[in-house]
Amino acid sequence: MDTLIFRTIAPYLASLMVLFSVFVLLRGHNEPGGGFIGGLIAASAFAIYGIACGVAPVRRALYFHPMAISGFGLLLSALSGAVSLFMDMPFLTGQWTEISVLGLPIDLSTVLFFDIGVYFVVVGSITSIALALEEREHA
Amino acid sequence: MAADGQWLTFLVLILPFLGAAAAPFLTRALGHNAAWVLALIPAFIFYHFAGFLGAVAEGETVAAGYAWIESLDVDFSWYLDGLSLTFALLISGIGTFIVLYSGGYLKGHQHLGRFFSFILMFMGSMQGLVVADSFLTLFVFWELTSITSFLLIGFDHSREASRRAALQALVVTGLGGLSLLAGLLVIANITGATSLSALLAEGDALRAAPLYMAALLLVLGGAFTKSAQFPFHFWLPNAMEAPTPVSAYLHSATMVKAGVYLVMRLNPVMGETLAWETILPVFGGTTLIVGTLLALRQTDLKLMLAYTTVASLGLLIMLTGFGSKVAVEAAVLYLVAHSMFKGALFMVAGAIDHETGTRDITRLGGIGRAMPVTFAAAVLAALSMGGLPPFFGFLAKEEIYAGLATGGGWAALLTAVAIAGNALMFAIGFAVALKPFTGERADTPKSPHEGPILLWLGPLVLGTSGLLMALVSGFSHHIISSPMASAVAGEPVAVSISVIPHVGLPLLLSVLTIALGIAFYLTLERGRAAMAATLTAIGWGPDRGFDQAVRGTVRLSASVTGIVHNGRLDVYMTVTFIALAAALFVPMIAFGELPAVPGLPSLPFYEVTVLAVGFIGLGAVIYARDRLTAIVSLGIQGFAVALIFMLLGAPDLSFTQFMVETLSVVILALVMTRLKLSPADHRPTRQKVLDISIASLCGAGLGLILLRVTQVPFDGTLSVFFAENARVIAHGRNIVNVIIVDFRGLDTLGEIAVVMIAGLAILALVRIRPGVAPIKAEKQRAKAVEKVEA
Amino acid sequence: METILAATVAIFFAVSIYLILSKHIIRILLGVAIFSNAVNLTIFTAGRVVREVPPIIPVELDTPDRLTANPLPQALILTAIVISFSIFAFLLVLAFRAYQELGTDDTDGMRVAEPEGEDLPPLGY
């Protein structure tokens, strides 16, 4: 898999896949998609990048350790669930608000952050698995 | 007591546990002087319970409590009458001095705080046990005393003898506890009562029930193990491995009397039957004789006392089961007297050990001059134990003979047993109290001198109170003995015996006992030699039986494990799947729930294609001869599943499945290229046939059960709910996603936690290198990477 | 359709169990991977199936206007797929490490935890 073509296009392919994964994540509440699928797509992107160009560039690109990303995701999900506690509602009750960005109304909800947390957990954990195995490959 | 006192009693019941939590910190701050502070806890409890004395002496009882587990109708409740109050006072009163004594005895011990903690926990458990009203409260505290006793006996856990003794006590009393629980359940079943106070009215119903015998035997199983009745007596002498304060407190004054308490408590409801009046005296009498004879054999002060404790417990059981009011009075008096004199003597033995470095009676002598206060306390206690006037023990002994010597062969036999036992105990009591202090000054490991006040205060107070309570016998009977005897007998009883001897049969028998006792005392050496020879001749006892039972259990479990866990994964799997097949088919056939034969539906060609691709993938996985084929085939069946999801209206699933199958193939390829393994099958044909049959059966069973499931009417309530509310409540149009992140968000939170933990575990597995600290290796690798980059 | 899916599930289970009964750790792993697919299909089928209509509410409506696929099993399976993948990856790495440490892929040879002819446990206290 160490071909020149693959190595050349892998970074672009991976970037596109990550972008697509974010799109899938954000539209998940209304159309097919969501945190799990988005996370898997992004993880695949990093796995491909790693196979093509080695693990070190991926780790540098990610900046954080993949498990740290995963932990952040879990924390984010838990915290977004905790918001409702302050409103005297049971843990994980969805809270909704609408904000206006540049004149466009945008739905903002704790549920969205919960899904983003799921995304990070899946990205982090599975990238970590894939990179750990690839690292052994190159070691 | 009105409701305002209720919370105070509750506080008193949990106070020792609070104290146990604070004890280690107090001890760290104050050293052994923490004893003075901690002793305030039992002292306060004593004060609190003493406040009930007046009311209870008038014949009142106090029952109160709180709901504990409301849904199961379980209460945390207590019941105070003469019996429980006397026990509560003994526990807290003696407990006060035990805490003080512990401070002196274990001064400077590195785990003194832990010891205080344990002993306070025990105190709380014992306190709860004797005042408990509901059966469950009683049982919980009963088991807590076993557990805290385990902790205390095993306090010096670096010695094997300690560990063995602790385990032995836990096993014996724990099994007894289970027996008690079963007995209480039987009783509750017969009478419908779930508390002792309610049970007191149900005596006739209980005695007439056909299951009375079962209940009796089960309850006595608990009482006899706890109170060390023969043949369960062996754990008690072994428990002398514990530090002396424990022996003095648990194994003479309080815990071992829990069984006696139980028997006394149940006497009004279960007593006065032939079984009761046979079993109790027989076991009690045997224990009395066996205990005193074994005590004769010992040379260790604590062991001598321990065996006389066994004997005394036997005497108490015998008296309670004798079935007359006077015998009950005797049991009550003896119980109170025994708690005081035996506790004192144990503390004396501990003080001797502490000051001289030995407890061997043959190596001790003439230390009375060096330890006058301890000597005085020992003599006071021994006089009470020997039953000499004007001590409380004398009252007890008079009453014992008055109760037993009522004419008839049975009574005469028991009287003879009591005389023999009492005479031997007289001899041993004085041996412990006199031999070390008098005679020639013997060489001891340490040169003795009077211990600190913490060491002699307890025995002295207990020894003196044995005298004082007898001198004011009218008063002590009024507030203690009579209410307690009334509670045990189940009818009003007035104890009236005083220290002024009445000429009569009891006094005559007392004199006889004392004469015999002096004779035994003078021939103690010869008796010990004779007993030693006899025991060597017998060569086996329940103590060795315990070892054999433990070893047998270990061997049995090892051999069973060898068969069940033979270490061969394929055998486990074969058994599991055979069981699965049986579990699928047997109920389906037995209940006639086989699915109806369905008609063959016609499928669109693309669905047929997808399924065919899936099956080809499966077949290829089985027949794969090399790695790559196996991996690719696995991928193919996975993609086929994804397509099935896609065709059946599940795009989310389909995408997820696609991604997962891709990643699976990638990581499989990463790992398998390095495994250098052929996935080909090496099974012999016979094995293959067996495996294929099992697999086909399981597959068919699961398929059939699924078919049957789809043939019953479908309840779509939940799905409809989600569909109707997804947009209205949760503002989302993708119902699947709304369920995942909103309706069932907590499930998802758990699931992503699982995913993360799996990621962590894999990282750890990959990184672990034998002999290299993982983090260090990680850092080294990072450095190496940086260098390469630079 | 349910009938066909039930038969499919039966075949998936049979194949995976046949693989799991093997003594070779790689075949067992392949079996486990197929097993999770079989389980997912079981849940899916038990919730009844509808062709080609995903459980998505049209933009202009508040509730679906016609019969859609059952969303509940889908939600259950979606998370199950990801979790079974994590577990599969874990098992894979575990098997790999076991092979590295023990030098065999035959489960009969993996006897570190339960060695053959093990001595009695200590009989003391």
CSV table of C-alpha atoms in Angstrom, one decimal, chain A residues 40-99:
chain,number,residue,atom,x,y,z
A,40,LEU,CA,-16.8,5.8,12.1
A,41,ILE,CA,-16.2,7.8,8.8
A,42,ALA,CA,-13.7,10.1,10.5
A,43,ALA,CA,-11.9,7.1,12.1
A,44,SER,CA,-11.7,5.4,8.7
A,45,ALA,CA,-10.2,8.6,7.4
A,46,PHE,CA,-7.4,8.6,9.9
A,47,ALA,CA,-6.9,4.9,9.5
A,48,ILE,CA,-6.4,5.4,5.7
A,49,TYR,CA,-4.1,8.3,6.3
A,50,GLY,CA,-2.1,6.2,8.7
A,51,ILE,CA,-1.8,3.3,6.3
A,52,ALA,CA,-0.6,5.6,3.5
A,53,CYS,CA,1.7,7.9,5.3
A,54,GLY,CA,2.6,6.3,8.6
A,55,VAL,CA,1.4,6.9,12.1
A,56,ALA,CA,3.5,9.8,13.1
A,57,PRO,CA,1.9,12.3,10.7
A,58,VAL,CA,-1.5,11.3,11.8
A,59,ARG,CA,-0.6,11.7,15.4
A,60,ARG,CA,0.8,15.2,14.6
A,61,ALA,CA,-2.3,16.1,12.6
A,62,LEU,CA,-4.6,15.0,15.5
A,63,TYR,CA,-2.4,16.9,18.0
A,64,PHE,CA,-4.2,15.3,20.9
A,65,HIS,CA,-3.8,11.6,21.8
A,66,PRO,CA,-6.8,9.8,20.3
A,67,MET,CA,-7.9,8.5,23.7
A,68,ALA,CA,-7.8,12.0,25.1
A,69,ILE,CA,-10.3,12.9,22.3
A,70,SER,CA,-12.4,10.0,23.3
A,71,GLY,CA,-12.4,11.0,26.9
A,72,PHE,CA,-13.3,14.5,26.0
A,73,GLY,CA,-16.2,13.1,24.0
A,74,LEU,CA,-17.5,11.1,26.9
A,75,LEU,CA,-17.2,14.2,29.2
A,76,LEU,CA,-19.0,16.3,26.7
A,77,SER,CA,-21.9,13.9,26.5
A,78,ALA,CA,-22.1,13.6,30.2
A,79,LEU,CA,-22.0,17.3,30.7
A,80,SER,CA,-24.6,18.0,28.1
A,81,GLY,CA,-26.8,15.6,29.9
A,82,ALA,CA,-26.1,17.4,33.2
A,83,VAL,CA,-27.4,20.7,31.9
A,84,SER,CA,-31.0,19.7,32.5
A,85,LEU,CA,-30.2,19.0,36.2
A,86,PHE,CA,-29.8,22.7,36.7
A,87,MET,CA,-33.4,23.2,35.3
A,88,ASP,CA,-34.8,20.8,37.8
A,89,MET,CA,-35.3,18.1,35.2
A,90,PRO,CA,-34.0,14.5,35.1
A,91,PHE,CA,-30.5,13.9,33.8
A,92,LEU,CA,-30.3,13.9,30.0
A,93,THR,CA,-33.5,15.7,29.4
A,94,GLY,CA,-33.0,17.6,26.1
A,95,GLN,CA,-32.9,21.4,26.3
A,96,TRP,CA,-33.5,23.5,23.2
A,97,THR,CA,-32.9,27.0,22.2
A,98,GLU,CA,-32.7,28.9,19.0
A,99,ILE,CA,-30.0,31.4,18.2
